């Protein structure tokens, strides 16, 4: 999985600094998908470079790279405004388009696996909209959202600021519990699910009032809340990204002391292999929030 990416993002100074760092990791994550279609040989991966500027008079928020690597959805807001609006930038046309029907949204986005829809939160509900700005739907009400992922089988897994993970059909419905807090570990919330290549298991962050008990765990769509694995994969304060190469090798990407690191991950034994390698320097990444 030798995928290299560079990126330049312009906008307000604070937002640009965060997005430029996250873009590097996000582009690395998407590189595997791009590699499948463009790489001339398995040993040579393409370099992905892109520049996204904030629309005139707006500042950039967070963004999400599409699974097919062709677009990036991003949030943008007027200086001083608390709420954002949804935009999509196409790498094929080089143009950014405002998805006006989405209205005002929170600063968080995620894609459907087929890159046809964008998920977001607005009005205390998870919503979805087609990438062309049509087919706006409300998926489910939520009042303590903290990160989500859209699974290959059409389920949305949502993290919470206070509580365990929830799951709900992407077509709409009421959410049900997927994980539950462990009182013995003094846990406060489960957040930021990230899918593993098998499409059934995922990584997520368990936060505890005792920082030594916080960490990244593996969950399963097929397990009951009480039956989820209680063995941590790694002790991080940020969630890793998952990079899967065409030959099936999986790496976790994470930030350590300002360095973007990669470490091989055995999905069968759910363990890290070897030592972590540095990919890039001077990288910042948002810390996982812990509700007290």
CSV table of C-alpha atoms in Angstrom, one decimal:
chain,number,residue,atom,x,y,z
A,1,UNK,CA,0.0,0.0,0.0
A,2,UNK,CA,2.6,2.5,-1.1
A,3,UNK,CA,0.2,5.4,-1.6
A,4,UNK,CA,1.6,9.0,-1.5
A,5,UNK,CA,-0.6,12.1,-1.5
A,6,UNK,CA,0.0,15.8,-1.4
A,7,UNK,CA,-2.6,18.5,-1.0
A,8,UNK,CA,-3.1,22.2,-0.7
A,9,UNK,CA,-6.2,23.7,0.8
A,10,UNK,CA,-6.9,27.5,1.1
A,11,UNK,CA,-9.4,29.3,3.3
A,12,UNK,CA,-9.3,30.8,6.8
A,13,UNK,CA,-6.0,30.1,8.5
A,14,UNK,CA,-7.4,27.8,11.2
A,15,UNK,CA,-9.6,25.7,8.9
A,16,UNK,CA,-7.0,25.5,6.2
A,17,UNK,CA,-4.4,24.2,8.6
A,18,UNK,CA,-6.8,21.4,9.9
A,19,UNK,CA,-8.0,20.5,6.4
A,20,UNK,CA,-4.5,20.4,4.9
A,21,UNK,CA,-3.4,18.0,7.5
A,22,UNK,CA,-6.5,15.8,7.2
A,23,UNK,CA,-6.4,16.0,3.4
A,24,UNK,CA,-3.1,14.2,3.5
A,25,UNK,CA,-4.5,11.4,5.5
A,26,UNK,CA,-7.8,11.4,3.6
A,27,UNK,CA,-6.1,11.3,0.3
A,28,UNK,CA,-3.9,8.4,1.5
A,29,UNK,CA,-7.1,6.6,2.5
A,30,UNK,CA,-8.7,7.2,-0.9
A,31,UNK,CA,-5.5,6.3,-2.7
A,32,UNK,CA,-6.3,2.6,-2.5
A,33,UNK,CA,-9.5,3.1,-4.5
A,34,UNK,CA,-7.8,5.3,-7.1
A,35,UNK,CA,-5.0,2.7,-7.4
A,36,UNK,CA,-7.4,0.0,-8.5
A,37,UNK,CA,-8.2,2.0,-11.7
A,38,UNK,CA,-5.1,3.9,-12.5
A,39,UNK,CA,-2.0,2.2,-11.3
A,40,UNK,CA,0.0,0.6,-14.2
A,41,UNK,CA,1.5,-2.0,-11.8
A,42,UNK,CA,0.9,-3.1,-8.2
A,43,UNK,CA,4.3,-1.8,-7.1
A,44,UNK,CA,3.7,1.8,-8.3
A,45,UNK,CA,1.0,4.0,-6.7
A,46,UNK,CA,-0.2,7.3,-8.1
A,47,UNK,CA,0.5,10.6,-6.5
A,48,UNK,CA,-2.7,12.5,-5.8
A,49,UNK,CA,-2.5,16.3,-5.7
A,50,UNK,CA,-5.4,18.6,-5.4
A,51,UNK,CA,-6.3,22.2,-4.3
A,52,UNK,CA,-9.6,23.3,-3.0
A,53,UNK,CA,-10.3,26.9,-2.3
A,54,UNK,CA,-13.0,28.3,0.0
A,55,UNK,CA,-15.8,29.9,-2.0
A,56,UNK,CA,-15.5,33.7,-2.0
A,57,UNK,CA,-16.4,35.2,1.4
A,58,UNK,CA,-16.6,31.8,3.1
A,59,UNK,CA,-14.4,29.8,5.4
A,60,UNK,CA,-13.8,26.1,5.1
A,61,UNK,CA,-14.9,23.6,7.6
A,62,UNK,CA,-14.4,19.8,7.6
A,63,UNK,CA,-14.5,17.7,4.5
A,64,UNK,CA,-15.0,14.1,3.3
A,65,UNK,CA,-13.3,12.6,0.3
A,66,UNK,CA,-15.6,10.4,-1.8
A,67,UNK,CA,-14.9,6.7,-1.9
A,68,UNK,CA,-14.3,6.8,-5.6
A,69,UNK,CA,-11.7,9.6,-5.2
A,70,UNK,CA,-13.5,11.8,-7.7
A,71,UNK,CA,-15.1,14.4,-5.4
A,72,UNK,CA,-14.7,16.0,-2.0
A,73,UNK,CA,-17.6,17.3,0.0
A,74,UNK,CA,-16.9,20.1,2.4
A,75,UNK,CA,-18.7,22.5,4.8
A,76,UNK,CA,-18.3,26.2,4.3
A,77,UNK,CA,-19.6,29.1,6.4
A,78,UNK,CA,-19.4,32.9,6.4
A,79,UNK,CA,-16.8,34.3,8.8
A,80,UNK,CA,-18.3,34.4,12.3
A,81,UNK,CA,-21.2,32.1,11.4
A,82,UNK,CA,-21.7,29.0,13.6
A,83,UNK,CA,-23.5,26.9,11.0
A,84,UNK,CA,-22.2,25.7,7.7
A,85,UNK,CA,-23.6,24.8,4.3
A,86,UNK,CA,-22.8,21.9,2.1
A,87,UNK,CA,-20.5,22.1,-1.0
A,88,UNK,CA,-19.1,19.5,-3.4
A,89,UNK,CA,-15.9,19.9,-5.4
A,90,UNK,CA,-15.4,17.8,-8.5
A,91,UNK,CA,-11.8,16.8,-9.3
A,92,UNK,CA,-12.9,16.1,-12.9
A,93,UNK,CA,-14.3,19.6,-13.6
A,94,UNK,CA,-12.3,21.5,-11.0
A,95,UNK,CA,-15.5,23.3,-9.9
A,96,UNK,CA,-17.2,23.5,-6.5
A,97,UNK,CA,-21.0,23.3,-6.3
A,98,UNK,CA,-23.3,24.5,-3.5
A,99,UNK,CA,-25.9,21.9,-2.5
A,100,UNK,CA,-28.5,24.5,-1.4
A,101,UNK,CA,-31.3,22.1,-0.5
A,102,UNK,CA,-29.2,20.7,2.3
A,103,UNK,CA,-29.6,24.0,4.1
A,104,UNK,CA,-27.6,24.8,7.2
A,105,UNK,CA,-25.6,21.8,8.5
A,106,UNK,CA,-23.2,20.9,11.3
A,107,UNK,CA,-19.5,20.6,10.6
A,108,UNK,CA,-19.4,16.9,9.8
A,109,UNK,CA,-19.9,14.8,6.6
A,110,UNK,CA,-19.7,11.2,5.4
A,111,UNK,CA,-20.3,9.4,2.1
A,112,UNK,CA,-22.3,6.4,0.9
A,113,UNK,CA,-20.0,3.6,-0.3
A,114,UNK,CA,-21.1,4.1,-3.9
A,115,UNK,CA,-20.3,7.8,-3.7
A,116,UNK,CA,-23.9,8.7,-4.8
A,117,UNK,CA,-25.0,10.3,-1.5
A,118,UNK,CA,-23.6,12.5,1.3
A,119,UNK,CA,-24.6,12.1,4.9
A,120,UNK,CA,-24.7,15.1,7.3
A,121,UNK,CA,-26.5,16.4,10.4
A,122,UNK,CA,-28.9,19.3,10.4
A,123,UNK,CA,-31.8,20.2,12.6
A,124,UNK,CA,-31.0,17.4,15.2
A,125,UNK,CA,-31.3,14.7,12.5
A,126,UNK,CA,-29.0,12.7,10.3
A,127,UNK,CA,-29.9,13.5,6.7
A,128,UNK,CA,-28.7,12.4,3.3
A,129,UNK,CA,-28.6,14.1,-0.1
A,130,UNK,CA,-27.6,13.0,-3.6
A,131,UNK,CA,-24.3,14.3,-4.8
A,132,UNK,CA,-26.2,16.3,-7.5
A,133,UNK,CA,-28.2,18.1,-4.9
A,134,UNK,CA,-31.5,16.2,-5.3
A,135,UNK,CA,-33.2,13.5,-3.2
A,136,UNK,CA,-32.9,15.1,0.2
A,137,UNK,CA,-34.1,12.7,3.0
A,138,UNK,CA,-34.1,12.7,6.7
A,139,UNK,CA,-32.7,9.4,8.0
A,140,UNK,CA,-33.2,9.5,11.8
A,141,UNK,CA,-33.4,12.0,14.7
A,142,UNK,CA,-30.3,12.4,16.8
A,143,UNK,CA,-29.4,14.8,19.6
A,144,UNK,CA,-25.8,13.8,20.5
A,145,UNK,CA,-24.1,13.0,17.2
A,146,UNK,CA,-20.3,12.4,17.1
A,147,UNK,CA,-19.2,11.0,13.7
A,148,UNK,CA,-20.7,8.4,11.4
A,149,UNK,CA,-20.0,5.9,8.7
A,150,UNK,CA,-22.2,4.4,5.9
A,151,UNK,CA,-21.6,0.7,5.6
A,152,UNK,CA,-21.7,-1.4,2.4
A,153,UNK,CA,-24.9,-3.1,3.5
A,154,UNK,CA,-26.8,0.2,3.8
A,155,UNK,CA,-26.5,0.8,7.5
A,156,UNK,CA,-25.4,4.1,9.1
A,157,UNK,CA,-23.3,3.7,12.3
A,158,UNK,CA,-23.4,6.9,14.4
A,159,UNK,CA,-21.1,7.8,17.3
A,160,UNK,CA,-22.5,9.7,20.2
A,161,UNK,CA,-21.2,12.5,22.5
A,162,UNK,CA,-22.7,10.6,25.5
A,163,UNK,CA,-23.4,6.9,25.0
A,164,UNK,CA,-22.6,3.9,22.8
A,165,UNK,CA,-22.8,3.6,19.0
A,166,UNK,CA,-26.1,3.5,17.2
A,167,UNK,CA,-27.1,1.9,13.9
A,168,UNK,CA,-29.9,2.8,11.6
A,169,UNK,CA,-30.9,1.9,8.0
A,170,UNK,CA,-29.6,4.5,5.6
A,171,UNK,CA,-33.1,4.4,4.0
A,172,UNK,CA,-34.5,5.8,7.3
A,173,UNK,CA,-35.8,4.5,10.6
A,174,UNK,CA,-35.2,4.7,14.4
A,175,UNK,CA,-31.7,3.9,15.6
A,176,UNK,CA,-30.9,0.9,17.8
A,177,UNK,CA,-27.9,0.3,20.1
A,178,UNK,CA,-24.8,-1.2,18.5
A,179,UNK,CA,-22.4,-0.9,21.5
A,180,UNK,CA,-22.9,-0.1,25.1
A,181,UNK,CA,-20.8,1.8,27.7
A,182,UNK,CA,-18.7,-0.2,30.0
A,183,UNK,CA,-19.3,1.1,33.5
A,184,UNK,CA,-16.3,-0.8,34.9
A,185,UNK,CA,-14.0,1.2,32.6
A,186,UNK,CA,-15.8,4.4,33.5
A,187,UNK,CA,-16.6,5.0,29.8
A,188,UNK,CA,-18.4,8.2,28.6
A,189,UNK,CA,-18.9,7.8,24.9
A,190,UNK,CA,-18.2,5.8,21.8
A,191,UNK,CA,-17.3,7.8,18.7
A,192,UNK,CA,-16.0,7.9,15.1
A,193,UNK,CA,-16.6,4.5,13.5
A,194,UNK,CA,-14.3,3.6,10.6
A,195,UNK,CA,-15.1,0.5,8.5
A,196,UNK,CA,-12.7,-2.3,8.0
A,197,UNK,CA,-12.3,-3.9,4.5
A,198,UNK,CA,-14.7,-6.8,5.2
A,199,UNK,CA,-17.6,-4.4,5.5
A,200,UNK,CA,-18.9,-5.9,8.7
A,201,UNK,CA,-16.4,-4.9,11.3
A,202,UNK,CA,-15.3,-1.4,12.2
A,203,UNK,CA,-12.9,0.5,14.4
A,204,UNK,CA,-14.2,3.0,16.9
A,205,UNK,CA,-13.0,5.1,19.9
A,206,UNK,CA,-14.1,4.3,23.5
A,207,UNK,CA,-13.5,7.3,25.7
A,208,UNK,CA,-13.1,6.9,29.5
A,209,UNK,CA,-12.8,9.4,32.3
A,210,UNK,CA,-9.6,7.6,33.0
A,211,UNK,CA,-7.4,8.4,29.9
A,212,UNK,CA,-5.4,5.2,30.3
A,213,UNK,CA,-8.6,3.2,29.6
A,214,UNK,CA,-9.5,5.1,26.5
A,215,UNK,CA,-8.5,3.6,23.1
A,216,UNK,CA,-9.4,2.2,19.7
A,217,UNK,CA,-11.5,-1.0,19.6
A,218,UNK,CA,-13.0,-3.3,17.0
A,219,UNK,CA,-16.8,-3.7,16.7
A,220,UNK,CA,-19.0,-5.8,14.6
A,221,UNK,CA,-22.4,-5.3,12.9
A,222,UNK,CA,-23.1,-8.9,13.7
A,223,UNK,CA,-22.6,-8.7,17.5
A,224,UNK,CA,-25.0,-7.7,20.2
A,225,UNK,CA,-24.0,-4.6,22.2
A,226,UNK,CA,-23.0,-6.7,25.2
A,227,UNK,CA,-21.0,-9.1,23.0
A,228,UNK,CA,-18.7,-6.5,21.4
A,229,UNK,CA,-15.0,-7.0,21.9
A,230,UNK,CA,-13.6,-5.5,25.1
A,231,UNK,CA,-9.9,-5.8,23.9
A,232,UNK,CA,-8.4,-2.5,22.7
A,233,UNK,CA,-6.5,-2.5,19.4
A,234,UNK,CA,-4.4,0.5,20.3
A,235,UNK,CA,-4.3,3.4,22.8
A,236,UNK,CA,-4.7,6.5,20.8
A,237,UNK,CA,-6.3,9.9,21.4
A,238,UNK,CA,-7.3,10.1,17.7
A,239,UNK,CA,-9.0,7.6,15.5
A,240,UNK,CA,-6.9,5.9,12.8
A,241,UNK,CA,-7.8,5.8,9.2
A,242,UNK,CA,-7.8,2.5,7.3
A,243,UNK,CA,-5.8,1.9,4.1
A,244,UNK,CA,-6.3,-1.3,2.2
A,245,UNK,CA,-4.2,-2.2,-0.9
A,246,UNK,CA,-5.3,-4.4,-3.8
A,247,UNK,CA,-3.3,-7.3,-2.4
A,248,UNK,CA,-5.3,-7.2,0.8
A,249,UNK,CA,-2.7,-5.7,3.1
A,250,UNK,CA,-4.3,-3.3,5.6
A,251,UNK,CA,-2.5,-0.4,7.3
A,252,UNK,CA,-3.8,1.9,10.0
A,253,UNK,CA,-2.9,5.6,9.6
A,254,UNK,CA,-2.6,7.8,12.7
A,255,UNK,CA,-0.9,10.9,14.0
A,256,UNK,CA,1.7,10.6,16.7
A,257,UNK,CA,3.6,13.7,18.0
A,258,UNK,CA,2.9,15.6,14.8
A,259,UNK,CA,4.0,12.7,12.5
A,260,UNK,CA,1.6,10.8,10.2
A,261,UNK,CA,2.3,7.2,10.9
A,262,UNK,CA,1.3,3.9,9.2
A,263,UNK,CA,1.3,0.4,10.8
A,264,UNK,CA,0.2,-2.9,9.3
A,265,UNK,CA,-2.9,-4.4,10.8
A,266,UNK,CA,-3.9,-8.1,10.7
A,267,UNK,CA,-7.6,-8.1,10.4
A,268,UNK,CA,-7.8,-11.8,11.2
A,269,UNK,CA,-6.2,-11.6,14.6
A,270,UNK,CA,-7.1,-8.0,15.0
A,271,UNK,CA,-3.6,-7.1,16.0
A,272,UNK,CA,-0.9,-4.6,14.9
A,273,UNK,CA,2.1,-6.0,13.1
A,274,UNK,CA,5.7,-4.8,13.2
A,275,UNK,CA,6.5,-1.2,13.9
A,276,UNK,CA,4.9,2.0,12.8
A,277,UNK,CA,6.6,4.0,10.0
A,278,UNK,CA,6.5,7.8,9.5
A,279,UNK,CA,4.9,9.0,6.3
A,280,UNK,CA,4.8,12.8,6.8
A,281,UNK,CA,5.9,15.5,9.3
A,282,UNK,CA,4.1,18.4,10.9
A,283,UNK,CA,0.7,16.9,10.7
A,284,UNK,CA,-2.2,17.9,13.0
A,285,UNK,CA,-5.4,16.0,13.6
A,286,UNK,CA,-8.4,16.8,15.7
A,287,UNK,CA,-8.6,15.2,19.1
A,288,UNK,CA,-11.4,12.9,20.0
A,289,UNK,CA,-13.8,14.7,22.3
A,290,UNK,CA,-14.5,13.1,25.7
A,291,UNK,CA,-17.8,14.0,27.4
A,292,UNK,CA,-17.3,14.4,31.1
